[in-house]
Coordinates of C-alpha atoms in Angstrom, one line a residue:
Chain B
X1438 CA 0.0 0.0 0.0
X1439 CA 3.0 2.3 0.8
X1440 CA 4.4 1.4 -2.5
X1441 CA 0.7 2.3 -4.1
X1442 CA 0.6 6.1 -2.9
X1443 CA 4.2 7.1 -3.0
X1444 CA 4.3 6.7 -6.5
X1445 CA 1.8 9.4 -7.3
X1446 CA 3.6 12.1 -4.3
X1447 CA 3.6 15.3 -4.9
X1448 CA 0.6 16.6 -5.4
X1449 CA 0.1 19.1 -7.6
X1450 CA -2.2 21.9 -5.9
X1451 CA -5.4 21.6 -8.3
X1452 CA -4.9 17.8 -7.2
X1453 CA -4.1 18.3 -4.0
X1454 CA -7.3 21.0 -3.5
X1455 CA -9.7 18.4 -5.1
X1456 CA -9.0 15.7 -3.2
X1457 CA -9.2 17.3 0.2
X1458 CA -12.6 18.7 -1.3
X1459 CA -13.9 15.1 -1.6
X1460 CA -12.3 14.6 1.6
X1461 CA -15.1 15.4 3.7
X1462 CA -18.2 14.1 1.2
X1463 CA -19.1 13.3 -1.9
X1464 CA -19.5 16.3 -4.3
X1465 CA -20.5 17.5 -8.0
X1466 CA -17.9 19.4 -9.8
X1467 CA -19.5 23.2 -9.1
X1468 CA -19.6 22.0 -5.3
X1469 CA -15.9 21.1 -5.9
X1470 CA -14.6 24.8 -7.2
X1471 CA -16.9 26.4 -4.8
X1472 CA -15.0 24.4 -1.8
X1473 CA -11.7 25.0 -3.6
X1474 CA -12.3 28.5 -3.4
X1475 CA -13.3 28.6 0.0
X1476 CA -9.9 26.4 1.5
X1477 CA -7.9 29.0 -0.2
X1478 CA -9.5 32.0 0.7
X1479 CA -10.2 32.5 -2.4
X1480 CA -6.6 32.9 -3.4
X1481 CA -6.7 29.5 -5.8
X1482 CA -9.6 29.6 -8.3
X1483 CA -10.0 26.6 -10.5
X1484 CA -11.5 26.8 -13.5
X1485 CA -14.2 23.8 -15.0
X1486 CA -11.5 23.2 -17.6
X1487 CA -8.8 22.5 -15.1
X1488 CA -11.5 20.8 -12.6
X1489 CA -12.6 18.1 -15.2
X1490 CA -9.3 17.9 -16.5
X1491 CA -7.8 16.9 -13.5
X1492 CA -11.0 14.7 -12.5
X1493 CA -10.1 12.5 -15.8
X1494 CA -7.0 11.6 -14.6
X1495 CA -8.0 11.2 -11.0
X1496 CA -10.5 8.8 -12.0
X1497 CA -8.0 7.2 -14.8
X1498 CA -5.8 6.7 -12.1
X1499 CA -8.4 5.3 -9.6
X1500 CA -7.8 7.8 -6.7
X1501 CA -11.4 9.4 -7.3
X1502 CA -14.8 7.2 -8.5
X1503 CA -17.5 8.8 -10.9
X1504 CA -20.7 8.3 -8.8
X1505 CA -22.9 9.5 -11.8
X1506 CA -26.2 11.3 -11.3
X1507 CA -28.3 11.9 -8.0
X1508 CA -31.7 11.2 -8.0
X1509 CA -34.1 14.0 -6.7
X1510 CA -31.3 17.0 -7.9
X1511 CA -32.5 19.9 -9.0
X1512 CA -30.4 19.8 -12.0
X1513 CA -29.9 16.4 -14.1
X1514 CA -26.4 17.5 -15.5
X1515 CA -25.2 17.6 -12.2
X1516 CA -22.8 14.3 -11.3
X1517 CA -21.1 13.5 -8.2
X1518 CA -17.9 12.1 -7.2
X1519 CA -16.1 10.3 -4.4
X1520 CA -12.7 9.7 -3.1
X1521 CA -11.3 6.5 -3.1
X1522 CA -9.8 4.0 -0.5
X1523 CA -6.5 4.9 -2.9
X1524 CA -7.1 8.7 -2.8
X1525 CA -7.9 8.8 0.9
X1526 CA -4.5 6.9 1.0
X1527 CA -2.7 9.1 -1.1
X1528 CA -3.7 12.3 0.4
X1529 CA -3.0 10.9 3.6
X1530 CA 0.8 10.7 2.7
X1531 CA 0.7 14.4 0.9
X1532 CA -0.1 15.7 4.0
X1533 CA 2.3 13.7 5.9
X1534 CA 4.8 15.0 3.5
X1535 CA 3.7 18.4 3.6
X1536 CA 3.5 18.4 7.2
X1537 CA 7.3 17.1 7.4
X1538 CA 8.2 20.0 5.3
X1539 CA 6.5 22.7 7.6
X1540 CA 8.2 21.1 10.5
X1541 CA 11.8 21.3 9.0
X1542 CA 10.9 24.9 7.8
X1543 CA 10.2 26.3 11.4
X1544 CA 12.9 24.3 12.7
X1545 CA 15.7 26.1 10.2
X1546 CA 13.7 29.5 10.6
X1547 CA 13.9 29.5 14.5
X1548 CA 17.5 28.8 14.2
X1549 CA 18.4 31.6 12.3
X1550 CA 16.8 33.8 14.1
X1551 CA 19.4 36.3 16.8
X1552 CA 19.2 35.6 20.3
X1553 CA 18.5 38.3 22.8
X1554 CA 21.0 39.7 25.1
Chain I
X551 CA -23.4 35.3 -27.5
X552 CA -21.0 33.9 -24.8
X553 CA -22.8 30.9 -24.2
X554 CA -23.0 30.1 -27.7
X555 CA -18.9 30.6 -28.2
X556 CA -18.9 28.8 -25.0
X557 CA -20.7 25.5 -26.1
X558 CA -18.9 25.6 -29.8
X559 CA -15.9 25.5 -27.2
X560 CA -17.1 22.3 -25.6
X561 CA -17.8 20.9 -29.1
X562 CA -14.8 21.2 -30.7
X563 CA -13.3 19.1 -27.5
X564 CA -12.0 15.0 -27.8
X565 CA -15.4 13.0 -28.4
X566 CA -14.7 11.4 -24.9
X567 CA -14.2 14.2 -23.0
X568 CA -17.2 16.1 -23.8
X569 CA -19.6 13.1 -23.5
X570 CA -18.5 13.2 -19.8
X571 CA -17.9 16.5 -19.0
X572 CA -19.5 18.6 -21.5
X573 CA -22.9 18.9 -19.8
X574 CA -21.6 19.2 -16.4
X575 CA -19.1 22.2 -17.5
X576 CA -22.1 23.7 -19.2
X577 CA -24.0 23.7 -15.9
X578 CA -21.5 25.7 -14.0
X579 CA -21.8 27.9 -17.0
X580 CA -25.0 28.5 -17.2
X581 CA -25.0 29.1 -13.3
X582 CA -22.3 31.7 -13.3
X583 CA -23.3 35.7 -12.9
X584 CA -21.4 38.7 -14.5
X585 CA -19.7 39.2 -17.7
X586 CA -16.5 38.9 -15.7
X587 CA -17.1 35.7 -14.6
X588 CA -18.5 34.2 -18.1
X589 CA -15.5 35.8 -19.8
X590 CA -13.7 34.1 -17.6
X591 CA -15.2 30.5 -18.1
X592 CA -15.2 31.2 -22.5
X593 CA -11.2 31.6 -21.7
X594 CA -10.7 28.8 -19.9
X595 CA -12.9 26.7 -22.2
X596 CA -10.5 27.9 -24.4
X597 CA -7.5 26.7 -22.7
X598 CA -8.7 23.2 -21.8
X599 CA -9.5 23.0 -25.7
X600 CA -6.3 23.3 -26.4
X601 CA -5.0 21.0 -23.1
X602 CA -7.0 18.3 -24.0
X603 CA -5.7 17.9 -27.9
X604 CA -2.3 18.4 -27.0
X605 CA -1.4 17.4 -24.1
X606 CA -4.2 14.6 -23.0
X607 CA -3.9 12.0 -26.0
X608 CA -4.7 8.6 -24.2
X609 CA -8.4 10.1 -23.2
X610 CA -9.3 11.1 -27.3
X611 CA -11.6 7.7 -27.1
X612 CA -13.2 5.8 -24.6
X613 CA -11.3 3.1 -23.9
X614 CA -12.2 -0.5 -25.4
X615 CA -14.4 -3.0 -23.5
X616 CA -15.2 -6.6 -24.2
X617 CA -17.8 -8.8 -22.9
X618 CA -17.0 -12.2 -21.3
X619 CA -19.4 -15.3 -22.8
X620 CA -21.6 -14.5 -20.4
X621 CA -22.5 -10.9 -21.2
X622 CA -20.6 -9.2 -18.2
X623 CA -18.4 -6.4 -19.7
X624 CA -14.1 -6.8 -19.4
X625 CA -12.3 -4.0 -18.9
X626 CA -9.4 -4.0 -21.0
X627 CA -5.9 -4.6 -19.5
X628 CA -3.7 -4.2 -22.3
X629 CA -0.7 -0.7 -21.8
X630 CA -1.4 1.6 -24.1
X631 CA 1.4 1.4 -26.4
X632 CA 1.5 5.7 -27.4
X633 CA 4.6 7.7 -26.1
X634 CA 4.5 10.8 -24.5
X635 CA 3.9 14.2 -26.0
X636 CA 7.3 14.7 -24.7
X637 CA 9.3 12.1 -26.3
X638 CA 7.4 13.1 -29.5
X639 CA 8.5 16.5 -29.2
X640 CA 11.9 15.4 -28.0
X641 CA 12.5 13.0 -30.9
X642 CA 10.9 15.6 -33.2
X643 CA 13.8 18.1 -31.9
X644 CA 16.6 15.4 -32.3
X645 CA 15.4 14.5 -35.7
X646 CA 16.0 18.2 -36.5
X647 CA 19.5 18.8 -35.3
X648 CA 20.7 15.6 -36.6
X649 CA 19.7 15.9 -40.0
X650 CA 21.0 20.0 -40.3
X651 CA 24.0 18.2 -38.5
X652 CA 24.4 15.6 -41.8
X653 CA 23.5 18.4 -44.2
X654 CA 26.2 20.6 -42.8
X655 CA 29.1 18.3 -42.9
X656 CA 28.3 16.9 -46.9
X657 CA 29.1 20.3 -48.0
X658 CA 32.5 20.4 -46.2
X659 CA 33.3 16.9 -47.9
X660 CA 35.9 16.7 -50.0
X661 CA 34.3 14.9 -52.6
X662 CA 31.6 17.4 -53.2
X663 CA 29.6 16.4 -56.0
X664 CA 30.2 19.9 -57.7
X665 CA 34.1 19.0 -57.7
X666 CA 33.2 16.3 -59.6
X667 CA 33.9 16.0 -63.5
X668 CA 31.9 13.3 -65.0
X669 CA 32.9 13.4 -69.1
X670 CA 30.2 12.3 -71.4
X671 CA 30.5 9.1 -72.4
X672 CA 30.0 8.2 -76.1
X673 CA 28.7 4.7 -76.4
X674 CA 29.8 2.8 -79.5
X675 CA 32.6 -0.7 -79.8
X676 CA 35.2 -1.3 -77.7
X677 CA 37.5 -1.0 -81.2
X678 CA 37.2 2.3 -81.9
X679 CA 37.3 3.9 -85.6
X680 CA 39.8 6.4 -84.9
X681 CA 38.5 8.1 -88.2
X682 CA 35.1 8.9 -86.2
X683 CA 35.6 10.4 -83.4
X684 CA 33.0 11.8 -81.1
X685 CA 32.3 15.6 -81.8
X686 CA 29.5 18.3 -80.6
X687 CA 26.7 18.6 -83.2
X688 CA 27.6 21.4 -85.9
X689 CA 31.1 20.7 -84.9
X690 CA 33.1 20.5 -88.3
X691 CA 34.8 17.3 -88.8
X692 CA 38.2 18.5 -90.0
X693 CA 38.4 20.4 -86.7
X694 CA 37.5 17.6 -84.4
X695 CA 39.5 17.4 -80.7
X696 CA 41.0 14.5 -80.3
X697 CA 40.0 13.0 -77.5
X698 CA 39.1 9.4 -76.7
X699 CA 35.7 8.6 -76.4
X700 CA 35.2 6.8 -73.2
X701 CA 33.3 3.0 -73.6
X702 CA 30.9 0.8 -71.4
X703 CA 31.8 -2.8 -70.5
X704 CA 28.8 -4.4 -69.4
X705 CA 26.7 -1.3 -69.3
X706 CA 29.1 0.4 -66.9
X707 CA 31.0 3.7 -67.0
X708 CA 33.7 4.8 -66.1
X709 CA 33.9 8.1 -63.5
X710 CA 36.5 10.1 -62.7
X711 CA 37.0 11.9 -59.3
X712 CA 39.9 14.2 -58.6
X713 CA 41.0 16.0 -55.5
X714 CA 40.3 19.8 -55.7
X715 CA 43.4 21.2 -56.1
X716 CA 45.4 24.5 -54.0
X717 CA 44.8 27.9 -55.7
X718 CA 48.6 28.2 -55.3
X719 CA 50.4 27.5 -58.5
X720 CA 51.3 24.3 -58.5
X721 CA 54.5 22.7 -60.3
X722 CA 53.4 20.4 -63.8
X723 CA 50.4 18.0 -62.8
X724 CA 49.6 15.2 -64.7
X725 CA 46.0 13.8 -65.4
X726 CA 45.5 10.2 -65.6
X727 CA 42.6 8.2 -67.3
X728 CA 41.8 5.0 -67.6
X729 CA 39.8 3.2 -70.2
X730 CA 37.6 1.0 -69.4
X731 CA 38.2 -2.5 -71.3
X732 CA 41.3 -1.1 -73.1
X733 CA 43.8 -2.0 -70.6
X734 CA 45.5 1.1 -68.8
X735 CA 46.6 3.6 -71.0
X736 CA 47.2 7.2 -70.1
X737 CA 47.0 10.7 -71.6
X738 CA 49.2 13.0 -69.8
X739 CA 48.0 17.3 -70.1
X740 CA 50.3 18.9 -68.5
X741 CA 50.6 22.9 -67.5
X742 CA 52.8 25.3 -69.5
X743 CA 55.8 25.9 -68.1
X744 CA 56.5 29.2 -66.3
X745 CA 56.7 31.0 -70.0
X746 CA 57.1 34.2 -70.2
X747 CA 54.3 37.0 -71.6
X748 CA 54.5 37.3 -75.4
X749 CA 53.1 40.3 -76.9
X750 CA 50.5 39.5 -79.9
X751 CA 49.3 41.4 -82.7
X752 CA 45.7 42.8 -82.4
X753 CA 44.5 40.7 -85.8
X754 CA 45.6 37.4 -83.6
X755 CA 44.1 38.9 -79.9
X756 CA 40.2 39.9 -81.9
X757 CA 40.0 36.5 -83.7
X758 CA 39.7 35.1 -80.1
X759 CA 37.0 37.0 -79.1
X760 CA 33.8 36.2 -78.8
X761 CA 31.1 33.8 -76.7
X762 CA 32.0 30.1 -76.3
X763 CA 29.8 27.4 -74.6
X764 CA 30.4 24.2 -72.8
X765 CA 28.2 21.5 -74.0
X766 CA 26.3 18.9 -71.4
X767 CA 26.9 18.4 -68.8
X768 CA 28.2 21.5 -67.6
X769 CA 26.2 23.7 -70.1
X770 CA 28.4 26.8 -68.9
X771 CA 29.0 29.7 -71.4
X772 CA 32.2 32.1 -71.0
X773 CA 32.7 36.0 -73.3
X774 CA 36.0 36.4 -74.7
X775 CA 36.1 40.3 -74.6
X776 CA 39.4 42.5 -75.2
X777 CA 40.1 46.2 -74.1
X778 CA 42.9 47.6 -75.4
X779 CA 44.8 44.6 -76.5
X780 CA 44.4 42.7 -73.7
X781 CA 42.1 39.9 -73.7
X782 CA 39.7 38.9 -70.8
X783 CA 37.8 35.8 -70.0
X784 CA 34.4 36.0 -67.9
X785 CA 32.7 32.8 -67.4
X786 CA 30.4 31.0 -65.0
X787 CA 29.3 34.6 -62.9
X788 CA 32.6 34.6 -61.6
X789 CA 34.0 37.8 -62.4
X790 CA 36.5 39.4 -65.4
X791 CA 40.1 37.8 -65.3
X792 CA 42.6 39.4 -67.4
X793 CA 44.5 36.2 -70.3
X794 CA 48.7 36.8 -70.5
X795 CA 49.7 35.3 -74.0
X796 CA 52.4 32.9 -73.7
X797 CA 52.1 31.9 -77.4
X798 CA 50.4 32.7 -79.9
X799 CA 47.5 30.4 -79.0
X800 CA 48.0 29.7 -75.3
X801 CA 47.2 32.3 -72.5
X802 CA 47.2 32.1 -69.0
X803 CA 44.6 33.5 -66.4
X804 CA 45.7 36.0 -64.5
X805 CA 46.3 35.5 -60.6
X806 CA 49.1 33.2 -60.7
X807 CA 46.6 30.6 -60.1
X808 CA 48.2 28.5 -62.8
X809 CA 44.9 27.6 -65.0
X810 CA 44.9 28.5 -68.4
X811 CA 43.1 28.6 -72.4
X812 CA 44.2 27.0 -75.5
X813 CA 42.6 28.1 -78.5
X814 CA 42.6 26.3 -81.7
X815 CA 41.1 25.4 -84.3
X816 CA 41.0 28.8 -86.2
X817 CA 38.7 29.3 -89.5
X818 CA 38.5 32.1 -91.6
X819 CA 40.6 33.8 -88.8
X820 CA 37.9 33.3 -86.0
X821 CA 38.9 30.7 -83.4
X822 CA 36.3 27.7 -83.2
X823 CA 37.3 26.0 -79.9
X824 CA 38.7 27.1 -76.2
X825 CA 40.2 24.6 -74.3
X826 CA 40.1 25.7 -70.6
X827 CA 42.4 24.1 -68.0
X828 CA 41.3 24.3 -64.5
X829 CA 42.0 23.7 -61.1
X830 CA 43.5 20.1 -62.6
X831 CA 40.4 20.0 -64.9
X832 CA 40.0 20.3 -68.4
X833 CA 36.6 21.2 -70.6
X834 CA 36.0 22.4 -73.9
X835 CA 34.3 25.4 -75.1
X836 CA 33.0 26.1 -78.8
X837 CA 32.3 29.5 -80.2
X838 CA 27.9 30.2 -80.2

């Protein structure tokens, strides 16, 4: 299994943004760039183009499954997607990475910074 | 307006992609307020147009799927066998370089094929009728060059490559050729000798002038012109070189480069023929 998620670390940040979207529940892809937007404060925006772009090869890959339509939705074009047991896996170990990272930066930043008299 | 540029957008995308996505990304589009924000979505419509043919190749088509015998759809396994947009590209840029690379060194090769002085061959019997010899059309036959006619063995004929010689003037060179089927036998041109400038009357300097061609293959054409009794020679685009008599036929290029003219052949005072000697070469020229 560690084997099966290393191979696909790093993330790249629309990948990265979209699978801690699905994260929480399953979504359609306007529900997606809407939580996008609000992780980021609105400082990432991702566009349908990039959103379904990225969703092919989620899905190609098997970290994401196509759920299809919902029935009772107010719109029929809407389809909804889930994170897989891989994805769940693999964002697991992006943010174990990333968190490694943030731990070594505040390590070398509070080392460089002058000591008080 | 923008939704109808918008949806020709989605259209024009890989027959896969927009049976999946297409409807969905139209949704959001259809949901989204401002011109802003629509202006926004055309653009990137536009840019995952252009993302999806060149960059996302294995998702043009759905891929394949084959029932079992008992109806239940497979899901097939084979690798896709394309390579990367990036090894194409790659590749494509290596293809490039090498083949300028080829091009570049042929024409610093010594064997060039414009150094390269292939003599007509004139087909007839390996016994030649020395009475007959081979001669440009509307070439009279009392003024014929003679020159051996070169013969096929087999249907093959006989080339001859030489080494481009200095443009310093060289000592007496000899030019070898052999016949093929006669045995080796050779015909030896040499240079003149460092001879010294003769001075010629103007009657002998005007019946050389005049426009001489080459005939095939070379088909080259050379002016004869003279200014104030000295003759000139301007052949090939290259441009005027002065001619120093060193007999009374025989003149050599000015420039110390060692080439030089015979002419011959002279009737009713107007010389017929020009026999240039070049960088180690030799052609004929006949007066147009």
């Amino acid at each position: 299994m560690k084997d099966d998620v290393t191979q696909f670390l790093p993330l790249s940040p629309a990948t990265l943004h979209i699978l801690l979207s699905l994260a929480g529940e399953d979504r359609h892809g306007y529900a997606i760039m809407q939580e996008v937007a609000r992780q980021s404060e609105g400082q990432y925006k991702l566009g349908p183009g990039t959103l379904y772009d990225n969703l092919q090869k989620l899905i190609e890959r098997r970290l994401v499954q196509e759920l299809g339509q919902r029935a009772g939705d107010d719109d029929p074009r809407r389809r909804y997607y889930r994170l897989s047991s891989l994805g769940r896996g693999v964002l697991a170990a992006e943010i174990a990475r990333l968190e490694g990272v943030v731990r070594e930066g505040r390590l070398r930043l509070q080392a460089a910074k002058p000591r008080r008299v | 307006m923008l939704r109808l540029i918008y949806r020709a957008l989605l259209r024009l995308h890989p027959p896969y992609f927009r049976s999946r996505f297409a409807a969905e990304m139209l949704a959001i589009f259809d949901r989204s307020q401002g011109a802003l924000a629509t202006t926004w979505l055309v653009a990137d419509a536009a840019a995952s147009l252009l993302r999806q043919w060149l960059l996302r190749p294995q998702f043009w088509e759905a891929p394949v799927t084959q029932p079992t015998a008992d109806g239940v759809p497979l899901f097939q396994t084979f690798e896709s066998f394309k390579p990367r947009t990036g090894a194409l590209l790659d590749g494509a840029v290596l293809t490039v370089a090498l083949f300028s690379l080829v091009i570049w060194t042929m024409s610093y090769a010594w064997n060039h094929p414009v150094l390269i002085q292939i003599v007509s061959p004139h087909w007839g019997h390996r016994h030649v009728d020395s009475q007959k010899p081979a001669t440009p059309p509307g070439t009279p036959k009392a003024a014929a060059p003679a020159e051996e006619p070169l013969y096929t063995d087999a249907g093959r004929v006989v080339m001859i490559f030489k080494r481009p010689h200095s443009n310093a003037v060289s000592p007496s060179t000899q030019i070898t050729r052999q016949l093929a089927g006669q045995g080796s036998s050779a015909e030896l041109v040499s240079e003149p000798s460092s001879a010294s400038p003769v001075h010629l009357e103007e009657q002998v300097l005007r019946s050389y002038v005049g426009t001489y061609a080459v005939g095939p293959p070379n088909y080259m054409s050379m002016t004869i012109t003279m200014d104030r009794e000295q003759l000139t020679i301007e052949m090939g685009g290259q441009p005027k070189t002065s001619l120093v008599p060193v007999s009374e036929t025989r003149f050599l290029l000015a420039g110390g480069t060692g080439d030089w003219v015979e002419f011959s052949r002279v009737e009713d005072g107007i010389a017929q023929q020009v026999d240039i000697h070049e960088a180690g070469s030799h052609v004929t020229a006949y007066r147009r």
